[in-house]
Coordinates of C-alpha atoms and ligand atoms in Angstrom, one line a residue:
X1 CA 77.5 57.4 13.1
X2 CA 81.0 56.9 14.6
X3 CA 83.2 54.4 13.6
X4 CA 84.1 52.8 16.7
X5 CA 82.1 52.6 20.0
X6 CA 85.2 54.0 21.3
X7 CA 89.0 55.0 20.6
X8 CA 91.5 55.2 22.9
X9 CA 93.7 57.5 21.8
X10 CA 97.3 58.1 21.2
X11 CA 98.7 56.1 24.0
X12 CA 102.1 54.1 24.3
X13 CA 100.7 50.5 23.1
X14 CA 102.5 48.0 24.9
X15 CA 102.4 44.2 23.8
X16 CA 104.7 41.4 24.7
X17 CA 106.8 41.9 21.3
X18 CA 106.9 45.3 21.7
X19 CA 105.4 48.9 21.8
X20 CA 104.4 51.8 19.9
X21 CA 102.1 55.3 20.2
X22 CA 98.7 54.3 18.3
X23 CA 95.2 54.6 18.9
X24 CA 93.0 51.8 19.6
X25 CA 89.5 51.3 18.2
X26 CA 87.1 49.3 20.3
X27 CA 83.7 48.1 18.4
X28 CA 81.1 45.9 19.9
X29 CA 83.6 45.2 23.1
X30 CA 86.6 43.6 20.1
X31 CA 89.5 45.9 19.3
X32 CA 88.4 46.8 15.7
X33 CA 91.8 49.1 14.9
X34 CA 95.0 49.8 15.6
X35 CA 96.6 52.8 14.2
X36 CA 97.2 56.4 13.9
X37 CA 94.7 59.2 13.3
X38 CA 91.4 56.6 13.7
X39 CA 88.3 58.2 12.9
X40 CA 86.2 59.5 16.1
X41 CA 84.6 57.2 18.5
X42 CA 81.2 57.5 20.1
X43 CA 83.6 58.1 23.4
X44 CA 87.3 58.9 23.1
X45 CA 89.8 58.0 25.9
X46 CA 92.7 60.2 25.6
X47 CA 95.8 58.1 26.6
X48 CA 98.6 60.2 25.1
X49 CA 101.6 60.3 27.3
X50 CA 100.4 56.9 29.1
X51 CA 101.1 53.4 28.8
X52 CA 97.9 51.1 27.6
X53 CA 98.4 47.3 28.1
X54 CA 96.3 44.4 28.2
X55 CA 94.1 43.9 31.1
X56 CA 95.9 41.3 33.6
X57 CA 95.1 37.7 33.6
X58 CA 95.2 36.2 37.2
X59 CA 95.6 32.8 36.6
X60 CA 95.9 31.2 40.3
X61 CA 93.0 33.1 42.4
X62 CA 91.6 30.8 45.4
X63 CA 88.1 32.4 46.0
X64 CA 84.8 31.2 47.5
X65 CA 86.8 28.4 48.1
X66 CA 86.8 25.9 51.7
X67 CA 90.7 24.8 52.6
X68 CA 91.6 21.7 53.7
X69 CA 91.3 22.5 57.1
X70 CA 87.6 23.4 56.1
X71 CA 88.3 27.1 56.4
X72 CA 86.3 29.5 53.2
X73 CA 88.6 32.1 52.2
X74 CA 86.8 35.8 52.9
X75 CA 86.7 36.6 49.0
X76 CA 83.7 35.2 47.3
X77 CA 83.1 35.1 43.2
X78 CA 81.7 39.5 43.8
X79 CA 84.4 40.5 46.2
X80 CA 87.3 38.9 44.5
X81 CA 86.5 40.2 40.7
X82 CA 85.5 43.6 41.9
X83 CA 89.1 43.8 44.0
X84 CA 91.1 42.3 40.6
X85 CA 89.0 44.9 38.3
X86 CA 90.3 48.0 40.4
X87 CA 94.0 46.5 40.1
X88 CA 93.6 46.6 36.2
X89 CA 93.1 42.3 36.1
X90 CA 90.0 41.5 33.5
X91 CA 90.2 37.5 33.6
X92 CA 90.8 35.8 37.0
X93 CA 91.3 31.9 36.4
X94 CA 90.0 30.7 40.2
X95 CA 90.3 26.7 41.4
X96 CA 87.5 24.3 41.5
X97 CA 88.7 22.4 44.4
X98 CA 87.8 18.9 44.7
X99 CA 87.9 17.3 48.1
X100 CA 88.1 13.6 48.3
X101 CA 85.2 11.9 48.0
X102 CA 83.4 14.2 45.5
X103 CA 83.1 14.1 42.2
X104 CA 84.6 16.8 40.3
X105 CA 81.7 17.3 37.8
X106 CA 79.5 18.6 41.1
X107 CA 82.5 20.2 42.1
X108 CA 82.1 22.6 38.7
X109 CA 78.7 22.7 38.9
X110 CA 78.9 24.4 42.2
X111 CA 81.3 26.5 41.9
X112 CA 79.5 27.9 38.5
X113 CA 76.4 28.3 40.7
X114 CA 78.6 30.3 43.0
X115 CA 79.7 32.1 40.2
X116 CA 77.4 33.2 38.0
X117 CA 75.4 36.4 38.1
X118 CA 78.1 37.9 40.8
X119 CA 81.4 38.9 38.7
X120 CA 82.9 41.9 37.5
X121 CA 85.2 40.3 35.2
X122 CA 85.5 37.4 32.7
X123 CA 85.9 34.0 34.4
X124 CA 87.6 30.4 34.1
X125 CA 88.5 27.8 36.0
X126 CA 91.2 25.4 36.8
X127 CA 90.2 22.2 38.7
X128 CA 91.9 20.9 41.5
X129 CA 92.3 17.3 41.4
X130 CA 92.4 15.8 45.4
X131 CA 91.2 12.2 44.0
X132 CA 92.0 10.5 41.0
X133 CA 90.0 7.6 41.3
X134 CA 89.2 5.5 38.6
X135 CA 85.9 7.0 37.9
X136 CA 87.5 11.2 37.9
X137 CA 90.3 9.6 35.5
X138 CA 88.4 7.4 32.8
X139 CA 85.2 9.6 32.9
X140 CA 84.8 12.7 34.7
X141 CA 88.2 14.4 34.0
X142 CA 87.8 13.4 30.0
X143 CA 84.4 15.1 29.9
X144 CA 85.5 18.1 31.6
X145 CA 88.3 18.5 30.1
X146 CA 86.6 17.9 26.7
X147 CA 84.1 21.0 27.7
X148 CA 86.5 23.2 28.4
X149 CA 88.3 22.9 31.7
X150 CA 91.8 22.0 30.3
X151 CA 94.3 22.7 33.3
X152 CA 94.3 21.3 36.6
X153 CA 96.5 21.6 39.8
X154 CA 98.1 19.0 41.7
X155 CA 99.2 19.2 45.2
X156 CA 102.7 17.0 46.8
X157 CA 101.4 18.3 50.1
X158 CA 98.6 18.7 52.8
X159 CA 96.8 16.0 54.2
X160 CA 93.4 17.0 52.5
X161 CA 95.2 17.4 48.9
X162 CA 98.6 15.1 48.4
X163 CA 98.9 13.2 45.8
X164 CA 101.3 10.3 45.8
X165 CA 104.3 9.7 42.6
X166 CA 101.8 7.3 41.7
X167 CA 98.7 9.3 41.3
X168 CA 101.3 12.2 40.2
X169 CA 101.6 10.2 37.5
X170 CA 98.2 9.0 36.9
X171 CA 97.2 12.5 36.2
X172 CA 99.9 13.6 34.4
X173 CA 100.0 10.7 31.7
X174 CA 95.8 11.7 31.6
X175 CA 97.0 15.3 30.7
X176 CA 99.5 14.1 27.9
X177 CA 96.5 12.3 26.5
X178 CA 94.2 15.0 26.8
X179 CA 96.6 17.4 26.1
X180 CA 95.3 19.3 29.2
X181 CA 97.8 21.6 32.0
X182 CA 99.1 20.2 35.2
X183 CA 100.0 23.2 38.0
X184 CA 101.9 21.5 40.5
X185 CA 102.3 22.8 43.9
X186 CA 105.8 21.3 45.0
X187 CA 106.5 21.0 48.6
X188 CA 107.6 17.5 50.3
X189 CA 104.9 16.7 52.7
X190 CA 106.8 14.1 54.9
X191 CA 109.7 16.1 55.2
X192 CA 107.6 19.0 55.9
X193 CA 105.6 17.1 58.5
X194 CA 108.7 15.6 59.7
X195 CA 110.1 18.7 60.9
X196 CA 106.7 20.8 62.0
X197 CA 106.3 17.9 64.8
X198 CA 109.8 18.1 66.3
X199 CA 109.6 21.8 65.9
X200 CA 105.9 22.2 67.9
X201 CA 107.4 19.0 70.5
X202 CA 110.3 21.3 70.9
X203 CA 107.8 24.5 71.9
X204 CA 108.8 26.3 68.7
X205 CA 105.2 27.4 67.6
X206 CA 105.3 31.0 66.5
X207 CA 104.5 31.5 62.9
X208 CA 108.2 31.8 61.8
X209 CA 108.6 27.8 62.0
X210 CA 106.5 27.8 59.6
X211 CA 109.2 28.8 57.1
X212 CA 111.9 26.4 59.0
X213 CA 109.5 23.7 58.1
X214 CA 108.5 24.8 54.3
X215 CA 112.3 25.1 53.8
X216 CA 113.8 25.4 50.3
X217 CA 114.7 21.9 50.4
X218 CA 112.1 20.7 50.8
X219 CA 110.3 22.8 47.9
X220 CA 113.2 21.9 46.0
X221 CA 113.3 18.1 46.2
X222 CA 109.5 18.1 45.1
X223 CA 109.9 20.5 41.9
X224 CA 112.8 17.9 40.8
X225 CA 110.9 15.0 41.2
X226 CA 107.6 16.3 39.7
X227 CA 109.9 17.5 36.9
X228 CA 111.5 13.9 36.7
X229 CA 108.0 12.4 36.6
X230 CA 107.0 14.5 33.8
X231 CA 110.2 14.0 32.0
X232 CA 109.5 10.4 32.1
X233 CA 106.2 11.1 30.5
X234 CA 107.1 13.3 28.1
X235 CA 104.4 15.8 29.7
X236 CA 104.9 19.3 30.2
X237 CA 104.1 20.8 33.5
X238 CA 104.0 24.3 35.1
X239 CA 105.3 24.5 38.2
X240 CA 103.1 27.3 40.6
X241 CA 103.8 29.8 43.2
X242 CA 108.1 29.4 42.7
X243 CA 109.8 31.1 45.8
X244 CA 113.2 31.5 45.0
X245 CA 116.8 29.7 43.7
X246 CA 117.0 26.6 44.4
X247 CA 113.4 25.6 43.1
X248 CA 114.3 28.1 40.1
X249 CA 117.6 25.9 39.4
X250 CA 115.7 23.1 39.1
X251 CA 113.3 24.5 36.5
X252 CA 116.6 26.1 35.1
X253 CA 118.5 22.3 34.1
X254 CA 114.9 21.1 32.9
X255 CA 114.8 24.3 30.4
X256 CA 118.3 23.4 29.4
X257 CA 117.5 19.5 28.8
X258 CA 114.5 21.2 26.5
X259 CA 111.6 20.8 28.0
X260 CA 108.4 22.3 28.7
X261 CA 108.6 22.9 32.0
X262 CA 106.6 26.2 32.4
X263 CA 106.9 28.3 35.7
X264 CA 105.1 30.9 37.7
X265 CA 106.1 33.2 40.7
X266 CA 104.5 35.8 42.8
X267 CA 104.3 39.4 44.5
X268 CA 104.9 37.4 48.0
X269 CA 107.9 36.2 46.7
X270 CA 109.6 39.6 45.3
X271 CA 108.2 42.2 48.1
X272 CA 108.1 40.2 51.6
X273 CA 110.6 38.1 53.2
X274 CA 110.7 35.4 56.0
X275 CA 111.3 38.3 58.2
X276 CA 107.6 39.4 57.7
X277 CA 106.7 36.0 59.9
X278 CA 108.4 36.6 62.9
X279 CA 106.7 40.3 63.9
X280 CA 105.6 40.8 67.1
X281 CA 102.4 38.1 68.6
X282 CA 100.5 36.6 66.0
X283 CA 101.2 39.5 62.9
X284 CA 103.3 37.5 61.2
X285 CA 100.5 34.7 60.4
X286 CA 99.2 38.0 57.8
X287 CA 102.3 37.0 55.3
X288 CA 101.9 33.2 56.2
X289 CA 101.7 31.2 53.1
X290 CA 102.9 28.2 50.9
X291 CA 105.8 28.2 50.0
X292 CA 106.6 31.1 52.2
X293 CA 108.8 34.1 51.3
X294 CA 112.3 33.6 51.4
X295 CA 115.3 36.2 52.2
X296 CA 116.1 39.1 50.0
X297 CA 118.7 37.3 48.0
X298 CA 116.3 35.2 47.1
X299 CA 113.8 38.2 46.1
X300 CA 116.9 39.4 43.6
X301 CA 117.0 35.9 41.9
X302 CA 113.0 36.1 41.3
X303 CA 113.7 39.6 39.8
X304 CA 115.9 38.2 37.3
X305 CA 113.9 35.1 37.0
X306 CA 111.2 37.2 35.6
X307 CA 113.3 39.4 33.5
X308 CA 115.6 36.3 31.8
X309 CA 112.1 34.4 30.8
X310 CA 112.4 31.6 33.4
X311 CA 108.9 32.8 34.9
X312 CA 106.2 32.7 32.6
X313 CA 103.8 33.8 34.7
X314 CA 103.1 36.3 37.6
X315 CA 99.8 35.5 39.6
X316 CA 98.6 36.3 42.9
X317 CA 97.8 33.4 44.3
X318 CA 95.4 35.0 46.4
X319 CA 94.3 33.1 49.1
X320 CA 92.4 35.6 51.4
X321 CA 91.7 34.5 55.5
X322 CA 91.0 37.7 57.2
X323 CA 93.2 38.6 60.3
X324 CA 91.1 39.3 63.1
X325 CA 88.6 37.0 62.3
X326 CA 87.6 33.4 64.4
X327 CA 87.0 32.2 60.8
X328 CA 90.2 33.1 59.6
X329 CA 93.6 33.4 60.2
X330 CA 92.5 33.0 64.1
X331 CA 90.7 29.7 63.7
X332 CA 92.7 27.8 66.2
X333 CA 93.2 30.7 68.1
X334 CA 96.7 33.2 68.8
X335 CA 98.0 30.3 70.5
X336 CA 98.2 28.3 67.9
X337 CA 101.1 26.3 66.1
X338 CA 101.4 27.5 63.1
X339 CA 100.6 23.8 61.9
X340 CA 96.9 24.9 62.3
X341 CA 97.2 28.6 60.8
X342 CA 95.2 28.6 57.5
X343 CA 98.3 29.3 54.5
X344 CA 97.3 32.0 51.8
X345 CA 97.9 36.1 51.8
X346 CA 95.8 38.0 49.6
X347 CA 97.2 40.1 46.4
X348 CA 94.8 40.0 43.3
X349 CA 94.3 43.9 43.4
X350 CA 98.1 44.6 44.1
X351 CA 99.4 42.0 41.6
X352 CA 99.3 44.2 38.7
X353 CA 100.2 47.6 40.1
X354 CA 103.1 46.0 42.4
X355 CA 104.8 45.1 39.7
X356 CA 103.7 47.7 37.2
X357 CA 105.5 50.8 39.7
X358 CA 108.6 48.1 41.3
X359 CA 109.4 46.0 37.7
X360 CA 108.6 48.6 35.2
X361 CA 109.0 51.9 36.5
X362 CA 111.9 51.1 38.5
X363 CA 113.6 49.6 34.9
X364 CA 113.8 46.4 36.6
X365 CA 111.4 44.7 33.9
X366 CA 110.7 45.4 30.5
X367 CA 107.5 46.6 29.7
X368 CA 107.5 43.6 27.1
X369 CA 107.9 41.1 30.1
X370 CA 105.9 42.9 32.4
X371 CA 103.1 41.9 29.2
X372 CA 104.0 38.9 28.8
X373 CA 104.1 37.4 32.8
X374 CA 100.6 39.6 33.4
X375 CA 98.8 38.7 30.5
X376 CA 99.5 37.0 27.2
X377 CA 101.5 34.0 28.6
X378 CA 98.5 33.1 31.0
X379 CA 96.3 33.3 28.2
X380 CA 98.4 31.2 25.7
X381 CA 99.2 28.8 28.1
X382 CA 95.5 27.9 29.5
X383 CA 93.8 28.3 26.0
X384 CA 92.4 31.9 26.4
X385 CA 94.6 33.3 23.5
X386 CA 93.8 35.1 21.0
X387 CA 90.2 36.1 22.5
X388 CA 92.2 37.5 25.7
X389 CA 96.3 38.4 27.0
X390 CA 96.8 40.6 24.0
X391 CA 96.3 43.8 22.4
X392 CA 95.8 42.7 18.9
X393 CA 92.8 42.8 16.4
X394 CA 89.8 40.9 17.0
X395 CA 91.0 40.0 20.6
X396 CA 88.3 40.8 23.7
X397 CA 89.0 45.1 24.4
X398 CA 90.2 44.4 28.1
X399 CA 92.9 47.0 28.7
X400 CA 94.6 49.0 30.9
X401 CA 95.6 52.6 30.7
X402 CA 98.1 53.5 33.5
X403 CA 98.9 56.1 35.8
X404 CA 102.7 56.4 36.0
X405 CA 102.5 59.7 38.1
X406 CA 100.3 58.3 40.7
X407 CA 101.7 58.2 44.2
X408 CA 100.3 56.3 47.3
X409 CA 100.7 54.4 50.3
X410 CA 99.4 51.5 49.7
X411 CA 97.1 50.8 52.8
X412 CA 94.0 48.1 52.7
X413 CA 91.4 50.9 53.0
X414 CA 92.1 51.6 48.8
X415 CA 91.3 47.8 48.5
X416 CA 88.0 46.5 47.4
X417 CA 88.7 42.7 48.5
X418 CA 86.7 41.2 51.6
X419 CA 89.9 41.2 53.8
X420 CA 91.1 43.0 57.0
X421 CA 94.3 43.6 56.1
X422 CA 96.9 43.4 53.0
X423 CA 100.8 42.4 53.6
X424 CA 101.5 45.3 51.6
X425 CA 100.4 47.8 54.4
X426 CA 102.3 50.7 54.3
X427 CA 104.7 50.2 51.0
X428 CA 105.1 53.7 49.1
X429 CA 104.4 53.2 45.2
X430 CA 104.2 55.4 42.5
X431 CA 102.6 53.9 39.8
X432 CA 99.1 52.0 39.7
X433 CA 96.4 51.4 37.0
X434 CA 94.1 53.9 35.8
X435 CA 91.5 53.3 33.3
X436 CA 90.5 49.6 33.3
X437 CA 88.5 48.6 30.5
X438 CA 86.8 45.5 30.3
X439 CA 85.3 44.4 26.5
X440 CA 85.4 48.2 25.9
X441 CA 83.5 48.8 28.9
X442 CA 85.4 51.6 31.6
X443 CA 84.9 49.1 34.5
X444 CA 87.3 51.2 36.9
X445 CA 89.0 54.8 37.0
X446 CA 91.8 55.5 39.8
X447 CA 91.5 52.3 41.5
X448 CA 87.6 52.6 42.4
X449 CA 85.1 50.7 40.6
X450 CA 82.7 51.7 37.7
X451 CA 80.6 48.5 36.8
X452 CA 77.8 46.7 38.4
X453 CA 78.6 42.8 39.6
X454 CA 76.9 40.2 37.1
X455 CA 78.6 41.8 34.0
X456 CA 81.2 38.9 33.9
X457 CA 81.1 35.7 31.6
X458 CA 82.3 32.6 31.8
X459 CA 85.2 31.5 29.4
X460 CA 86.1 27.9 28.4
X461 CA 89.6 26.8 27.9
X462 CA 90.5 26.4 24.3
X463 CA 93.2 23.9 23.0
X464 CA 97.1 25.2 24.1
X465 CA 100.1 24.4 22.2
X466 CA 101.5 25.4 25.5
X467 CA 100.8 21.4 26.9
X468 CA 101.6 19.1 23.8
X469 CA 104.4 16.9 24.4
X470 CA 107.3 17.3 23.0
X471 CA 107.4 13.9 21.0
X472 CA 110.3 12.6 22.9
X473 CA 111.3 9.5 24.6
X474 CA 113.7 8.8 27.7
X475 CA 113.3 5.1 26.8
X476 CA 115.1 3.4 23.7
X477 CA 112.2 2.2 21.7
X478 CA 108.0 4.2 21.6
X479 CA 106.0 3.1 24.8
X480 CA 103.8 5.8 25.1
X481 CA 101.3 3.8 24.1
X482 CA 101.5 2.4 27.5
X483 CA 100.2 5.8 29.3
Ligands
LIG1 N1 99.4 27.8 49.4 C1 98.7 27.2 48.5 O1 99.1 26.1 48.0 N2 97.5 27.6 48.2 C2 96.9 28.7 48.7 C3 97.7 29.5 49.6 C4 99.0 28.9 50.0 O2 99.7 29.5 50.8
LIG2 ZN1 99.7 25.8 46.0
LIG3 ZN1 97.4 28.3 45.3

């Protein structure tokens, strides 16, 4: 009988301390070995010549999920895994999304019924928190949390979702108690709002006021005074979706006061630019998002964000409306301000490989980082580590053996998501994942998929390190008994 179920062999291991040629020996779906000259597996994988990482985490995926303008994104729980798998992502980490009025403990239980039986991958979630009544905060977000859903996002913005400082810091003094994660999405609303009606009163509709109105001010103001709330708390918080410098400064002085003030960026945010909203007619609503892209200065400082260890995580927040489509992007119709355009671009597939071929190839980004933002941060942070994120004995085999050769156009014909079109149309790469293995199992080969959907489980949150205080006080005598 073979030693291993399978041993992938001789490739360039990367992790996020370091790298080395070794084989890998997978056994019941773990990494049993890691070595040189491994006895024979039942299958071998030869990777010599090839870089093997972990398989991605996406940790901010918005699928089968309705908008605050009541609008489902086009990916559902089948689509969206089967797209992430072919982009060499094995965990996607998507929202529960509470809308006022409901309680978040049917929220869960829905969205595991939309779940289960239709993923490709392993699955968690993150809740998002639209109503902190007295009920979500003293019962329903201590159960949950206590079963395994320890991270939640938080919203300073849109009607359906904003949170005031107060309930900012309802929720935030719950997570230092619970020692649960608070995403915050940082964008001032009435500022925002403020600006989008004179803008539409003044006939200025097109989808490029959309970034005059989500201007870096305003995204800037917000991240300080989250950060200032959860300074006076003593909580940590991870600030999503950063779009450039001046939020990145912010996080910057927080990092230098010491504290744990944890940020993520994405691919919108190194590969378009504002630019891409002002194409011709309604084509610029495709790169429409929140916060939008900014210039290509801005682009540079997110490169070096990434590489100097500000960012601590790359997702996609994919958030998929298809183009052409009364039910997406076109809900108002072409006319419309771009107040009623539904925000979100798609990039769970491209994620990996984006910054695989432009950050690592290109010598822009340590292979180490590259790790790190894709995979093992993610898991350490939301209490998936050491099961997933790493290449390391005992953890989950979810891997990734990469084509470094590979040249394309990437077009949304090679996707595998539910959408019309991808903002990436058109962008020559060379570089993209190969082999994507998913607890041993070859789930993809050259971007195409190998599994059946329903072969995905469900993964509870462990406990994080990543979100325990950091025992400090602003005030001059202990009150956090108070919170
Ligand atoms: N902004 C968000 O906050 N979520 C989804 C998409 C977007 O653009
Ligand atoms: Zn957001
Ligand atoms: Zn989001």
């Amino acid at each position: 009988m073979a030693a291993y179920d399978r041993v992938i062999r001789g490739g360039n291991v990367a992790t996020a301390e370091g790298s080395r040629v070794a084989d890998i020996g997978i056994k019941a779906g773990k990494i049993a070995a890691i070595g040189e000259d491994l006895p024979r597996g039942e299958d071998e994988t030869d990777a010599h010549g090839r870089i093997v990482t972990p398989g991605g985490i996406d940790s901010h995926v918005h699928i089968a999920q309705v908008s605050g303008m009541g609008v489902w994104t086009a990916d559902d729980f089948e689509s969206g895994t089967r797209s992430a798998m072919c982009g060499g992502t094995t965990t996607t980490i998507s929202f529960a999304a509470q809308h006022r009025g409901q309680s978040l403990r049917k929220v869960v239980d829905e969205y595991h019924a939309r779940a289960a039986g239709k993923t490709y991958i392993d699955y968690a979630f993150h809740l998002i928190v639209s109503d902190p009544t007295e009920q979500v905060l003293g019962q329903e977000l201590p159960a949950l949390i206590a079963d395994g859903l320890t991270s939640f996002k938080i919203y300073t913005t849109y009607d359906a979702l904003k949170l005031s400082d107060r309930q900012i810091l309802d929720v935030l003094a719950l997570a230092r108690r619970h020692n649960a994660m608070t995403m915050v999405h940082c964008e001032n609303h009435d500022a925002m709002t403020w600006l989008a009606e004179k803008l539409i009163a003044s006939g200025r509709t097109r989808p490029k006021y959309h970034c005059f109105s989500h201007n870096m001010p305003v995204e800037r103001e917000a991240t300080h005074r989250v950060i200032a709330l959860a300074e006076m708390l003593d909580t940590p918080v991870l600030i999503v979706h950063v779009s450039g410098r001046e939020a990145m400064d912010e996080i910057r002085r927080a990092r230098a006061r010491g504290l744990k003030v944890y940020a993520e960026t994405c691919p919108q945010y190194l590969f378009l630019t504002q630019d891409d909203l002002d194409k011709s007619g309604f084509d610029g609503a495709m790169c429409m998002c929140s916060p939008p892209p900014r210039d290509k200065a801005n682009q540079e400082h997110v490169w070096i964000g990434l590489r100097d260890g500000l960012f601590d995580v790359f997702s996609s927040d994919h958030a998929p409306y298809r183009f052409d489509d009364p039910k997406g992007k076109k809900v108002a119709g072409t006319d419309a301000s771009f107040k009623k355009i539904p925000n979100g671009v798609p990039g769970l597939e491209i994620r990996m490989p984006l910054l695989f071929a432009e950050g690592v190839l290109k010598g822009r980004l340590t292979l180490e980082r590259f790790v790190a933002v894709t995979a093992t941060n993610p898991a350490k942070i939301y209490g998936l580590a050491p099961q997933k994120g790493a290449i390391a004995i005992g953890a989950d085999a979810d891997l990734v053996v990469w084509d470094h050769e590979r040249e394309l156009t990437v077009s949304q014909r090679l996707l595998h998501d539910a959408m019309d079109y991808t903002p990436y149309e058109g962008m020559k790469v060379k570089g993209w994942a190969d082999l994507v293995f998913s607890r041993g199992e070859l789930v993809a080969k050259g971007g195409e998929p190998l599994a059946k959907a329903g072969r995905g489980r469900y993964l509870a949150h462990g406990p994080s390190d990543w979100s325990k205080p950091l025992g400090r006080s602003i005030f001059p005598e202990d009150i956090s008994d108070i919170f």
